[in-house]
Amino acid sequence: MDILLAIAIMALGAVVLGAALGFASVKFKVEGDPLVEKIEGILPQTQCGQCGFPGCKPYAEAIAKGEVDINLCPPGGMEGVQKLADLLGREVKELEAEEKPKQVAIIDENICIGCTLCIQACPVDAIVGAAKQMHTIIAPLCTGCELCLPPCPVECISMEAIGENLDNWKWKYPVVEIKAAVLQKAA
Amino acid sequence: MLMNLFKFKGGVKPPTNKTQSLTLPIAQAPLPSRLIVPLHQSIGGTPRPVVQAGDKVLKGQLIGKADGWISAAVHAPTSGTVLEVAMHVQPHPSGLDALCVVIEPDGKDEWIIHGPLDYAAMTPEAVREHLQQSGVVGLGGAVFPTHGKLTASKTVPMDELVINGAECEPFITCDDLLMRERAEEVVRGIGIFRDLLQPKKVLIGIEDNKPEAAAAMRAAVDALNEPFLVVQVPTLYPAGGAKQLIRVLTGKEVPAAKRSTDLGVQCFNVATAYTAWRAIAYGEPVVSRLVTLSGNVHAPRNYEVLIGTPMGELLKLAAPHPDTDGIVMGGPMMGFLVPNEQVPVVKATNCLIAHSDRVFPPKAPEMPCIRCGACAEACPHELQPFELYWFSRAKNFGKTQEYHIFDCIECGCCSFVCPSRIPLVQYFRFAKSEIWAREREKNAADGAKTRFEFKQLRDEREKAEKAEKLVKVAAAQAAKKAAEAAAAAAAESGAEAVETVAAPITAVDAEKEAKKATIAAAMARAKAQRDAAPARNTAAVTIEQQHAIDDIEARRAVLEPAPQTSAAPPAEKAE
Amino acid sequence: MFAPAPFLLKNTSVSQVMTQVCIALIPAIAAYAWLVGPAILVQLVIATFTALLAEAVMLYLQRKPLALFLPDGSAIVTAWLIALTFPPLAPWWLIVVGTFFAIVVAKHLYGGLGQNPFNPAMVAFAVCIVSFPALMSQWPNVGLQASLTEQINIILGFSPRVDALSGATPLDAMKTALKLGDGGVDIAQLLANQDIYGNFAGRGWEWVAAAYLLGGLWMWQRKLITWHIPFAYIASIVLISGALWLYNPAQFANPLFHLFSGGTMLGAFFIATDPVSGCTTPRGKLIFAAGAGLLTYIIRVFGGYPDGVAFAILLMNLCAPVIDLLTQPPIFGMKDEA
């Protein structure tokens, strides 16, 4: 008798908990796919296409589906790969392409012919100009995606690395190797 | 003064080391060999240079025009010739350089024409404008443009105006001597602030280790018949921090998220009041300030120094000992070692300490944190520094913000008391600059995403509009042809049907053909231009055109001095 | 050359803090040696030696510089606390096992100085009392007339353990008497036996506890500890023992007895105040210590062990991070919102 009672209690408990879970899965269902948004939040929004997808959102969707690797985004750098790995629980891999320092494009105004091809190519509208008028790149808006370099028929666009200046300078991480500190004191 | 003073928790009592620089009165520093005047000497926008190499300038002449509301002008500290407007190393812990105007003094120290202003007739806006154009900034160390702080909040009435004469950091005595020797002008300057802010009370806070300064200020206040209260506050570092002094004198606690005007109180340094008075009463812009020279020197003293004086040259006046191995700008609690001896004195420089192992013994190596809580007891903002340390070290920046890292004023009390010798403030600075950098990146990324989405929207819209237009054009053509065909062969009724079926197909083809034709035409035009035109239209220019080109090139060289710097002037500021 | 501000620091260091804790323990050690016997000094030596050896080995394995970490004194404080809480005539290997466990497992395997979630000395005590309950309950009768040489021989195992060692502590004696008496014993009658219970809390032991109190007050005056933990610990024991004693003085001892017997004073001032494993916020400290005091009393009176200080503190060590999280004080400028 005791054992039948025990089984009955366990069964009842399972039914109650199952009902609760089912109710919660219906009542608290989240619309849309928040994972894609989270992944997109990590990607740098350069819209350069180096990952092989036409923009950051398609790449995010592909990652969410599990179709591609997380190490295809050079502008995000290893830090981006690390963040994606943390979010998705996947392994951290080396970047496919080589990581370049942050750069902006600059137009040599002496050579520019005002063809507007680069303006059409820029995915984030960082180039100002009109037909037969001088074109210029608004440096703070440029993401360094390099999509404007190929279309230019006179090759007047080049990339320049953003150096450290007083506005973007950061304090360094103060952790030093213990051995180094002790050796310095002895020296 | 029988006034109820409040207390703030925490604080430390380091040895003050002030007596050595108080024995002699303020001296004038002689003209240095060169003056390197940085353009960016205040929080906010960088002033634009209005002079170039070769120009002759007079003392007090404008060399940098204020850029925006939160920005203050910069002036030539003495008469002479501008040698260059170039990048020079700044007195900043990074050792990076920024644009400076380098002036060679001609020895005459000749002022521009200047004179007192008719203060009584000036509107408050005019006074603020004049202070901005005179380069008046907070000389307590924050160098915030003073005119930006002289507007009361619209919703909260101004209760107290606090004047900071506390000078709590060890070694520094410039404010002390300023109050002793020039109290009357300081009080008059306070009067200007009082007129602009209309507070109910004016409280001048002076630490109780400065009895002579307090006496001099009281005498000046009495002589000028002003209702200001000179209050002596207990000597405790950092009682001279703006928020701490406000707490001690008024009991109000201002958190990082709010401005002090939201609580009806504003705070200014005594030296700022002095320069404001000089600007109004004499028309003198800010070209010099008092600097304490102390530390590993024979003759510590306070000097009135021209802005832009190279620090090594200045320190020689105090005869540093031979084992000096660096210069600290600021005090021992919050100062930093300057990158080299040639960096100039700026408006934020209140003290130079000659560094040596005798004066500042090298610190023991950092040990692990034992969570003793001494730092939390010492923190004047009642934060938990050891928690911030653990999170900053782990780069867990979200948690550091939960524990209020931006309320940290980097006073150094926590590092001072830590038995494990952990440089806590360095961790917090690291965390703060990382958080700011990430915010900047995120803002840039969000902006890029918005523009990208709008561009896609725009492209699709254009495509749709073009397709519509071409359909209309093709339909009109087809209709015309159909009308002709109908006129020619009225009996054939099926022809219309055939024509209308063919119309949509030809519309798409027509669009493609039209596009191809346009592109081909453009490419052909570009090629023709390239082949036909001479290599550069600059090959054969007239003399006038050449002069014009040279002027443009010269101006460009000023604005973009070196090819390896960033391509455009920086647009965002960190604050 | 890069050196960050502040350039002048307060004259303090980890080894200074630990040295002062050891100094605060000296009055108690002196009282102990005088009243109970000089064996404690031998145990201190054994424990210190083992602790330093274990620490040196672990630092070497972690590639940390010994010259920097060994003199910090934290291992010595742990060793002394172990020696003071273990029976003074315990065999030498028991002390070695306990100290070894404390330094290697409870301290270094969690990351070393500043990283241990549990108080290492209490971990050692808990491990040994669970593994060797008989040996850990053999306390000498006070006023043992054995000389130092005899005591050393007993510790080192050269002499057999004689009956003089199988006495119980006053707390243990009371617990056993109450159990045997089964409700018919009056504590006041028990306490009249001055041979075991001394003047108010245990012959000889009460003065050792008083010496801990003295050392603890000295540490407080030197600002090594704040008042929160000792006050809350003692207050909670006084409150609960006082309440139950007023309710039934025959079955429950008075607060004075509880304060000065066993490890109450040692726990209040030296063990619960360990900064690494305890709470750090002021309110958190009060809650932590009050909880520890309550648990100490409950284990003593209703639990299975004669003294509950070690387990009470270990249990509260488990709760310390959550208590800290929930008791973060409001900061400057945000007190109205908090």
Short mmCIF file of C-alpha atoms in Angstrom, two decimals, chain C residues 28-327:
data_model
loop_
_atom_site.label_atom_id
_atom_site.label_comp_id
_atom_site.label_asym_id
_atom_site.label_seq_id
_atom_site.Cartn_x
_atom_site.Cartn_y
_atom_site.Cartn_z
CA ALA C 28 45.73 35.19 26.39
CA ILE C 29 48.65 32.91 25.59
CA ALA C 30 50.40 34.02 28.75
CA ALA C 31 47.30 33.34 30.87
CA TYR C 32 46.87 30.01 29.15
CA ALA C 33 50.44 28.92 29.80
CA TRP C 34 50.25 30.06 33.42
CA LEU C 35 46.95 28.53 34.31
CA VAL C 36 46.62 25.49 32.14
CA GLY C 37 50.21 24.55 31.44
CA PRO C 38 53.09 25.41 29.13
CA ALA C 39 52.09 22.81 26.53
CA ILE C 40 50.37 25.55 24.57
CA LEU C 41 53.73 27.07 23.76
CA VAL C 42 54.91 23.83 22.23
CA GLN C 43 51.76 23.59 20.15
CA LEU C 44 52.25 27.14 18.98
CA VAL C 45 55.73 26.31 17.79
CA ILE C 46 54.58 23.19 15.95
CA ALA C 47 51.67 25.00 14.33
CA THR C 48 53.74 28.02 13.26
CA PHE C 49 56.41 25.86 11.74
CA THR C 50 53.93 23.74 9.81
CA ALA C 51 52.03 26.76 8.61
CA LEU C 52 55.09 28.51 7.27
CA LEU C 53 56.32 25.36 5.60
CA ALA C 54 52.96 24.66 3.96
CA GLU C 55 52.67 28.27 2.84
CA ALA C 56 56.15 28.26 1.36
CA VAL C 57 55.47 25.10 -0.60
CA MET C 58 52.15 26.39 -1.94
CA LEU C 59 53.63 29.77 -2.92
CA TYR C 60 56.45 28.03 -4.71
CA LEU C 61 54.02 25.83 -6.62
CA GLN C 62 52.05 28.92 -7.64
CA ARG C 63 55.26 30.66 -8.78
CA LYS C 64 54.67 33.54 -6.40
CA PRO C 65 57.68 35.32 -4.87
CA LEU C 66 58.27 33.93 -1.38
CA ALA C 67 60.13 36.99 -0.16
CA LEU C 68 57.02 39.03 -0.73
CA PHE C 69 54.29 36.75 0.57
CA LEU C 70 55.85 34.68 3.33
CA PRO C 71 56.46 37.55 5.78
CA ASP C 72 52.89 38.79 5.54
CA GLY C 73 52.04 36.97 8.74
CA SER C 74 48.62 35.67 7.76
CA ALA C 75 49.78 32.05 8.01
CA ILE C 76 51.10 32.70 11.50
CA VAL C 77 47.80 34.12 12.70
CA THR C 78 45.98 31.05 11.35
CA ALA C 79 48.51 28.78 13.06
CA TRP C 80 48.11 30.50 16.41
CA LEU C 81 44.33 30.32 16.24
CA ILE C 82 44.53 26.61 15.52
CA ALA C 83 46.91 26.03 18.39
CA LEU C 84 44.60 27.95 20.73
CA THR C 85 41.46 26.06 19.75
CA PHE C 86 42.87 22.56 19.73
CA PRO C 87 43.47 20.65 23.02
CA PRO C 88 46.87 21.62 24.40
CA LEU C 89 48.02 18.06 24.85
CA ALA C 90 46.81 16.87 21.45
CA PRO C 91 49.32 14.74 19.61
CA TRP C 92 51.70 16.68 17.43
CA TRP C 93 50.41 15.14 14.23
CA LEU C 94 46.89 16.35 14.91
CA ILE C 95 48.08 19.93 14.96
CA VAL C 96 50.13 19.33 11.84
CA VAL C 97 47.19 17.81 9.98
CA GLY C 98 44.91 20.65 11.01
CA THR C 99 47.35 23.39 10.11
CA PHE C 100 48.22 21.74 6.84
CA PHE C 101 44.55 21.47 5.91
CA ALA C 102 43.93 25.09 6.84
CA ILE C 103 46.80 26.52 4.83
CA VAL C 104 46.79 24.26 1.81
CA VAL C 105 43.10 23.49 1.29
CA ALA C 106 41.17 26.26 3.01
CA LYS C 107 43.48 29.05 1.95
CA HIS C 108 45.67 28.34 -1.06
CA LEU C 109 43.44 26.02 -3.04
CA TYR C 110 40.88 28.82 -3.06
CA GLY C 111 43.43 31.29 -4.40
CA GLY C 112 45.65 32.35 -1.52
CA LEU C 113 45.62 35.44 0.63
CA GLY C 114 42.35 37.28 0.46
CA GLN C 115 40.47 34.64 -1.48
CA ASN C 116 39.30 32.12 1.10
CA PRO C 117 35.54 31.99 1.60
CA PHE C 118 35.85 30.15 4.92
CA ASN C 119 37.92 30.96 7.95
CA PRO C 120 40.93 28.59 7.62
CA ALA C 121 41.40 27.98 11.34
CA MET C 122 37.76 27.06 11.76
CA VAL C 123 37.91 24.75 8.77
CA ALA C 124 40.85 22.97 10.41
CA PHE C 125 38.94 22.69 13.67
CA ALA C 126 35.83 21.35 11.96
CA VAL C 127 37.78 18.79 9.94
CA CYS C 128 39.64 17.52 13.00
CA ILE C 129 36.70 17.38 15.35
CA VAL C 130 34.71 15.41 12.82
CA SER C 131 37.59 13.08 11.96
CA PHE C 132 39.14 12.62 15.41
CA PRO C 133 36.34 13.34 17.89
CA ALA C 134 37.92 11.44 20.75
CA LEU C 135 41.29 13.12 20.54
CA MET C 136 39.71 16.55 20.17
CA SER C 137 37.71 16.17 23.36
CA GLN C 138 40.61 15.20 25.61
CA TRP C 139 41.33 18.38 27.51
CA PRO C 140 43.65 18.38 30.51
CA ASN C 141 42.39 19.02 33.99
CA VAL C 142 43.28 22.50 35.03
CA GLY C 143 46.18 22.64 37.37
CA LEU C 144 47.80 19.64 35.77
CA GLN C 145 50.98 19.09 37.64
CA ALA C 146 52.95 17.59 34.78
CA SER C 147 56.16 19.43 33.99
CA LEU C 148 57.04 20.85 30.61
CA THR C 149 59.17 17.84 29.70
CA GLU C 150 56.38 15.47 30.56
CA GLN C 151 53.95 17.50 28.52
CA ILE C 152 56.26 17.52 25.53
CA ASN C 153 56.61 13.78 25.81
CA ILE C 154 52.87 13.38 25.81
CA ILE C 155 52.49 15.61 22.76
CA LEU C 156 55.18 13.84 20.85
CA GLY C 157 53.74 10.50 21.73
CA PHE C 158 56.65 9.24 23.77
CA SER C 159 54.59 8.92 26.92
CA PRO C 160 51.21 7.25 27.05
CA ARG C 161 48.15 9.39 27.42
CA VAL C 162 47.11 9.14 31.06
CA ASP C 163 43.80 9.64 32.75
CA ALA C 164 44.75 13.14 33.75
CA LEU C 165 44.05 14.05 30.16
CA SER C 166 40.62 12.69 29.80
CA GLY C 167 38.90 15.55 31.50
CA ALA C 168 36.34 17.62 29.71
CA THR C 169 36.06 21.32 29.32
CA PRO C 170 33.60 23.06 31.59
CA LEU C 171 31.13 23.34 28.72
CA ASP C 172 31.48 19.67 27.98
CA ALA C 173 31.08 18.79 31.63
CA MET C 174 27.93 20.81 31.92
CA LYS C 175 26.43 19.33 28.79
CA THR C 176 27.14 15.79 29.95
CA ALA C 177 25.78 16.48 33.43
CA LEU C 178 22.58 17.92 32.02
CA LYS C 179 22.11 14.96 29.73
CA LEU C 180 22.79 12.43 32.46
CA GLY C 181 20.66 14.30 34.96
CA ASP C 182 17.82 14.24 32.42
CA GLY C 183 16.04 17.28 33.73
CA GLY C 184 16.67 16.73 37.38
CA VAL C 185 19.86 18.73 37.65
CA ASP C 186 20.05 22.34 38.69
CA ILE C 187 22.72 24.37 36.99
CA ALA C 188 23.22 26.56 40.00
CA GLN C 189 24.19 23.47 41.94
CA LEU C 190 26.58 22.42 39.20
CA LEU C 191 28.24 25.79 39.08
CA ALA C 192 28.94 25.60 42.76
CA ASN C 193 31.60 23.01 41.99
CA GLN C 194 34.53 25.34 41.82
CA ASP C 195 36.99 22.65 40.89
CA ILE C 196 35.44 22.43 37.47
CA TYR C 197 33.60 25.69 37.07
CA GLY C 198 35.90 28.11 38.84
CA ASN C 199 34.43 31.39 39.86
CA PHE C 200 31.84 31.77 37.16
CA ALA C 201 32.75 30.04 33.93
CA GLY C 202 35.40 27.43 34.28
CA ARG C 203 38.46 27.13 36.47
CA GLY C 204 41.35 28.77 34.73
CA TRP C 205 39.54 29.06 31.40
CA GLU C 206 37.55 32.07 32.53
CA TRP C 207 40.74 34.06 32.90
CA VAL C 208 41.95 33.00 29.50
CA ALA C 209 38.66 34.28 28.09
CA ALA C 210 39.12 37.52 30.00
CA ALA C 211 42.56 37.85 28.42
CA TYR C 212 41.01 37.41 24.96
CA LEU C 213 38.59 40.19 25.83
CA LEU C 214 41.48 42.41 26.83
CA GLY C 215 43.38 41.71 23.63
CA GLY C 216 40.26 42.29 21.58
CA LEU C 217 39.60 45.65 23.19
CA TRP C 218 43.17 46.65 22.47
CA MET C 219 42.70 45.76 18.78
CA TRP C 220 39.53 47.84 18.69
CA GLN C 221 41.29 50.79 20.20
CA ARG C 222 43.99 50.54 17.55
CA LYS C 223 41.29 50.49 14.87
CA LEU C 224 42.25 47.05 13.60
CA ILE C 225 38.64 45.92 14.02
CA THR C 226 35.40 47.85 14.25
CA TRP C 227 32.96 47.49 17.10
CA HIS C 228 30.23 45.86 15.02
CA ILE C 229 31.22 42.21 15.04
CA PRO C 230 32.30 41.72 18.68
CA PHE C 231 29.37 43.75 19.91
CA ALA C 232 26.79 41.88 17.84
CA TYR C 233 28.25 38.48 18.67
CA ILE C 234 28.36 39.09 22.39
CA ALA C 235 25.01 40.85 22.42
CA SER C 236 23.24 38.03 20.61
CA ILE C 237 24.66 35.43 22.99
CA VAL C 238 23.72 37.54 26.00
CA LEU C 239 20.21 38.08 24.67
CA ILE C 240 19.40 34.49 23.89
CA SER C 241 21.16 32.94 26.86
CA GLY C 242 19.67 35.59 29.14
CA ALA C 243 16.19 35.00 27.83
CA LEU C 244 16.37 31.25 28.29
CA TRP C 245 18.05 31.54 31.68
CA LEU C 246 15.29 33.83 32.92
CA TYR C 247 12.78 31.35 31.60
CA ASN C 248 14.32 28.29 33.25
CA PRO C 249 17.44 28.95 35.33
CA ALA C 250 17.73 25.31 36.29
CA GLN C 251 18.27 24.05 32.76
CA PHE C 252 20.00 27.02 31.10
CA ALA C 253 23.21 28.63 32.27
CA ASN C 254 23.48 32.35 32.85
CA PRO C 255 24.92 34.69 30.22
CA LEU C 256 28.15 35.25 32.13
CA PHE C 257 28.92 31.58 31.95
CA HIS C 258 28.35 31.49 28.22
CA LEU C 259 30.43 34.57 27.61
CA PHE C 260 33.50 33.45 29.48
CA SER C 261 33.57 29.78 28.73
CA GLY C 262 34.56 28.01 25.57
CA GLY C 263 35.57 30.05 22.58
CA THR C 264 33.09 32.92 22.87
CA MET C 265 35.59 35.70 23.46
CA LEU C 266 38.11 34.22 21.07
CA GLY C 267 35.42 33.90 18.43
CA ALA C 268 33.99 37.36 18.99
CA PHE C 269 37.24 39.27 18.68
CA PHE C 270 39.63 37.13 16.68
CA ILE C 271 37.77 34.64 14.57
CA ALA C 272 34.53 36.26 13.47
CA THR C 273 36.44 39.45 12.68
CA ASP C 274 38.50 37.75 9.95
CA PRO C 275 37.92 40.27 7.15
CA VAL C 276 38.39 37.90 4.23
CA SER C 277 35.64 35.45 5.06
CA GLY C 278 33.25 37.74 6.90
CA CYS C 279 31.01 40.60 5.92
CA THR C 280 32.31 44.05 5.14
CA THR C 281 29.37 46.43 5.30
CA PRO C 282 28.45 47.75 8.77
CA ARG C 283 24.93 46.36 8.76
CA GLY C 284 26.23 43.16 7.23
CA LYS C 285 28.72 42.77 10.05
CA LEU C 286 25.98 43.12 12.64
CA ILE C 287 23.82 40.52 10.93
CA PHE C 288 26.76 38.16 10.41
CA ALA C 289 27.92 38.31 14.00
CA ALA C 290 24.42 38.12 15.45
CA GLY C 291 23.75 35.04 13.36
CA ALA C 292 27.03 33.48 14.47
CA GLY C 293 26.26 34.15 18.13
CA LEU C 294 22.80 32.66 17.83
CA LEU C 295 24.09 29.55 16.10
CA THR C 296 26.90 29.17 18.67
CA TYR C 297 24.39 29.10 21.49
CA ILE C 298 22.02 26.75 19.72
CA ILE C 299 24.77 24.26 18.90
CA ARG C 300 26.06 24.47 22.45
CA VAL C 301 22.77 23.91 24.17
CA PHE C 302 20.70 21.91 21.73
CA GLY C 303 23.28 20.52 19.35
CA GLY C 304 25.73 17.68 19.45
CA TYR C 305 29.00 19.47 20.13
CA PRO C 306 30.06 21.09 23.38
CA ASP C 307 31.14 24.32 21.70
CA GLY C 308 29.59 25.63 18.53
CA VAL C 309 31.84 28.57 17.68
CA ALA C 310 33.59 26.88 14.77
CA PHE C 311 30.50 25.56 13.05
CA ALA C 312 28.51 28.71 13.70
CA ILE C 313 31.18 30.82 12.05
CA LEU C 314 31.52 28.45 9.11
CA LEU C 315 27.77 28.52 8.53
CA MET C 316 27.72 32.30 8.58
CA ASN C 317 30.73 32.38 6.22
CA LEU C 318 28.44 30.68 3.72
CA CYS C 319 25.93 33.50 4.03
CA ALA C 320 28.41 36.37 4.08
CA PRO C 321 28.40 37.20 0.33
CA VAL C 322 24.61 37.39 0.16
CA ILE C 323 24.45 39.46 3.35
CA ASP C 324 27.01 41.84 1.85
CA LEU C 325 25.02 42.12 -1.35
CA LEU C 326 21.81 42.96 0.47
CA THR C 327 23.25 45.41 2.97
#
